[in-house]
Amino acid sequence: MPRQSWDEYFLSLASAAATRSTCLHRQVGCVMVRDKRILCTGYNGSPSGAPHCLDVGCARDGVPSGERLDLCRAVHAEANSLAQAAMHGIALKGATAYVTIRPCANCMRLLIQAGVERVVWEGEYPDEETVRVAKESGFEARSGEIRRMV
């Protein structure tokens, strides 16, 4: 049986994290890794203590996925990963973010600011600004990956 590559392995762990999501539109998971070691994980869902998206929110109100993000109550998986790292004092400089879908432009900005050097994903997200934001910040983009140019 052939072994998974490291990218495939960490993407499969991001998929496992996504199973905790409470979003009705899409379940997203994120795993932050440096030197083949998991630093933190996250999934999309309501802020701690708030009602779950399964009970209230934009999907219940008929808002299409990827639109009117100002109405979305969920914290994105990437942002939740960053928050977990901050809560536990984990630096993400030089890390790789493995995400089940391409990050939105706002999450890409946050990942850049946290020092994440590479983002790997499987599925697409309807936010074309992500690649522009990354390129303006010195990253190069190719299918399923954005990485800081050396």
CSV table of C-alpha atoms in Angstrom, one decimal:
chain,number,residue,atom,x,y,z
A,1,MET,CA,0.0,0.0,0.0
A,2,PRO,CA,1.6,3.3,-1.0
A,3,ARG,CA,2.1,6.0,1.7
A,4,GLN,CA,0.4,9.3,1.5
A,5,SER,CA,2.7,12.3,0.8
A,6,TRP,CA,3.0,14.8,3.7
A,7,ASP,CA,0.7,17.2,2.0
A,8,GLU,CA,-1.9,14.5,1.5
A,9,TYR,CA,-1.6,13.4,5.1
A,10,PHE,CA,-2.1,16.9,6.6
A,11,LEU,CA,-4.9,17.6,4.2
A,12,SER,CA,-6.6,14.4,5.4
A,13,LEU,CA,-6.3,15.7,9.0
A,14,ALA,CA,-7.8,19.0,7.9
A,15,SER,CA,-10.7,17.0,6.5
A,16,ALA,CA,-11.1,15.3,9.8
A,17,ALA,CA,-11.1,18.7,11.6
A,18,ALA,CA,-13.9,19.8,9.2
A,19,THR,CA,-16.2,17.2,10.6
A,20,ARG,CA,-16.6,19.4,13.7
A,21,SER,CA,-18.0,22.3,11.7
A,22,THR,CA,-21.5,23.6,12.4
A,23,CYS,CA,-21.8,25.5,9.1
A,24,LEU,CA,-24.7,24.5,6.9
A,25,HIS,CA,-23.0,25.8,3.7
A,26,ARG,CA,-19.7,24.0,3.9
A,27,GLN,CA,-17.6,22.2,6.4
A,28,VAL,CA,-14.0,23.5,6.5
A,29,GLY,CA,-11.0,22.4,8.4
A,30,CYS,CA,-7.5,23.8,8.9
A,31,VAL,CA,-4.3,22.3,10.3
A,32,MET,CA,-1.2,24.4,10.9
A,33,VAL,CA,2.1,22.5,10.6
A,34,ARG,CA,5.8,23.4,10.9
A,35,ASP,CA,8.6,20.8,10.4
A,36,LYS,CA,6.0,18.0,9.9
A,37,ARG,CA,4.6,18.7,13.4
A,38,ILE,CA,1.0,19.8,14.0
A,39,LEU,CA,0.8,23.2,15.8
A,40,CYS,CA,-3.0,23.7,16.0
A,41,THR,CA,-6.2,23.0,14.2
A,42,GLY,CA,-9.5,24.7,13.5
A,43,TYR,CA,-12.8,24.4,11.8
A,44,ASN,CA,-15.5,26.8,10.9
A,45,GLY,CA,-18.4,27.5,13.2
A,46,SER,CA,-20.0,30.0,15.6
A,47,PRO,CA,-17.9,31.8,18.2
A,48,SER,CA,-17.6,30.0,21.5
A,49,GLY,CA,-20.8,30.2,23.5
A,50,ALA,CA,-22.9,31.5,20.6
A,51,PRO,CA,-25.7,29.5,19.0
A,52,HIS,CA,-24.5,27.1,16.4
A,53,CYS,CA,-25.0,27.8,12.7
A,54,LEU,CA,-27.1,24.6,12.6
A,55,ASP,CA,-29.7,26.5,14.6
A,56,VAL,CA,-29.5,30.2,13.4
A,57,GLY,CA,-27.6,32.1,10.7
A,58,CYS,CA,-27.2,33.0,7.1
A,59,ALA,CA,-27.9,29.5,5.7
A,60,ARG,CA,-31.2,29.5,7.6
A,61,ASP,CA,-31.9,32.9,6.0
A,62,GLY,CA,-31.3,31.6,2.5
A,63,VAL,CA,-28.0,33.5,1.8
A,64,PRO,CA,-25.9,31.7,-0.8
A,65,SER,CA,-22.6,30.3,0.2
A,66,GLY,CA,-19.7,32.8,-0.3
A,67,GLU,CA,-22.0,35.8,-0.4
A,68,ARG,CA,-22.9,38.5,2.2
A,69,LEU,CA,-20.0,37.4,4.5
A,70,ASP,CA,-21.0,40.2,6.8
A,71,LEU,CA,-24.1,38.1,7.7
A,72,CYS,CA,-22.1,35.0,8.3
A,73,ARG,CA,-21.9,34.1,12.0
A,74,ALA,CA,-19.2,31.5,11.6
A,75,VAL,CA,-15.5,32.0,12.4
A,76,HIS,CA,-13.6,30.6,9.4
A,77,ALA,CA,-11.4,27.5,10.0
A,78,GLU,CA,-8.2,29.5,9.3
A,79,ALA,CA,-9.1,32.2,11.8
A,80,ASN,CA,-10.1,29.6,14.4
A,81,SER,CA,-6.6,28.0,13.9
A,82,LEU,CA,-4.9,31.4,14.4
A,83,ALA,CA,-7.0,32.1,17.5
A,84,GLN,CA,-6.1,28.7,19.0
A,85,ALA,CA,-2.4,29.4,18.3
A,86,ALA,CA,-2.7,32.8,20.0
A,87,MET,CA,-4.5,31.4,23.0
A,88,HIS,CA,-1.8,28.8,23.6
A,89,GLY,CA,1.2,30.9,22.7
A,90,ILE,CA,2.1,29.1,19.5
A,91,ALA,CA,4.1,31.1,16.9
A,92,LEU,CA,3.1,30.3,13.3
A,93,LYS,CA,6.1,32.0,11.6
A,94,GLY,CA,7.3,29.6,8.9
A,95,ALA,CA,4.2,27.3,9.2
A,96,THR,CA,2.1,25.7,6.5
A,97,ALA,CA,-1.7,26.0,6.6
A,98,TYR,CA,-3.5,22.9,5.2
A,99,VAL,CA,-7.1,23.9,4.5
A,100,THR,CA,-9.9,21.9,2.9
A,101,ILE,CA,-10.8,24.8,0.6
A,102,ARG,CA,-8.9,27.9,-0.7
A,103,PRO,CA,-8.9,30.6,2.0
A,104,CYS,CA,-11.0,33.7,1.5
A,105,ALA,CA,-9.1,37.0,1.0
A,106,ASN,CA,-9.6,38.0,4.7
A,107,CYS,CA,-8.2,34.7,6.0
A,108,MET,CA,-5.3,34.9,3.6
A,109,ARG,CA,-4.5,38.4,5.0
A,110,LEU,CA,-4.6,36.9,8.5
A,111,LEU,CA,-2.4,34.0,7.5
A,112,ILE,CA,0.2,36.3,6.0
A,113,GLN,CA,0.2,38.5,9.1
A,114,ALA,CA,0.8,35.5,11.3
A,115,GLY,CA,3.9,34.5,9.3
A,116,VAL,CA,2.5,31.5,7.6
A,117,GLU,CA,4.8,30.8,4.6
A,118,ARG,CA,2.7,28.3,2.6
A,119,VAL,CA,-1.0,27.5,2.2
A,120,VAL,CA,-2.2,24.2,0.7
A,121,TRP,CA,-5.8,23.4,-0.1
A,122,GLU,CA,-8.0,20.9,-2.0
A,123,GLY,CA,-11.3,22.6,-2.9
A,124,GLU,CA,-12.0,26.1,-4.3
A,125,TYR,CA,-13.8,29.0,-2.7
A,126,PRO,CA,-15.6,31.7,-4.6
A,127,ASP,CA,-13.3,34.5,-3.6
A,128,GLU,CA,-10.9,35.5,-6.4
A,129,GLU,CA,-9.3,38.2,-4.3
A,130,THR,CA,-7.2,35.6,-2.4
A,131,VAL,CA,-4.6,35.2,-5.1
A,132,ARG,CA,-4.3,38.9,-5.7
A,133,VAL,CA,-3.8,39.5,-1.9
A,134,ALA,CA,-1.2,36.8,-1.8
A,135,LYS,CA,0.7,38.0,-4.8
A,136,GLU,CA,0.8,41.6,-3.5
A,137,SER,CA,2.4,40.3,-0.4
A,138,GLY,CA,5.2,38.4,-2.1
A,139,PHE,CA,3.6,35.0,-2.5
A,140,GLU,CA,3.2,32.9,-5.7
A,141,ALA,CA,0.1,30.9,-6.5
A,142,ARG,CA,-0.4,27.7,-8.3
A,143,SER,CA,-3.2,25.2,-8.3
A,144,GLY,CA,-3.9,24.2,-4.8
A,145,GLU,CA,-1.0,26.1,-3.2
A,146,ILE,CA,0.2,29.6,-2.3
A,147,ARG,CA,3.8,30.0,-1.0
A,148,ARG,CA,6.0,32.9,-0.1
A,149,MET,CA,8.6,33.6,-2.7
A,150,VAL,CA,12.2,33.3,-1.4
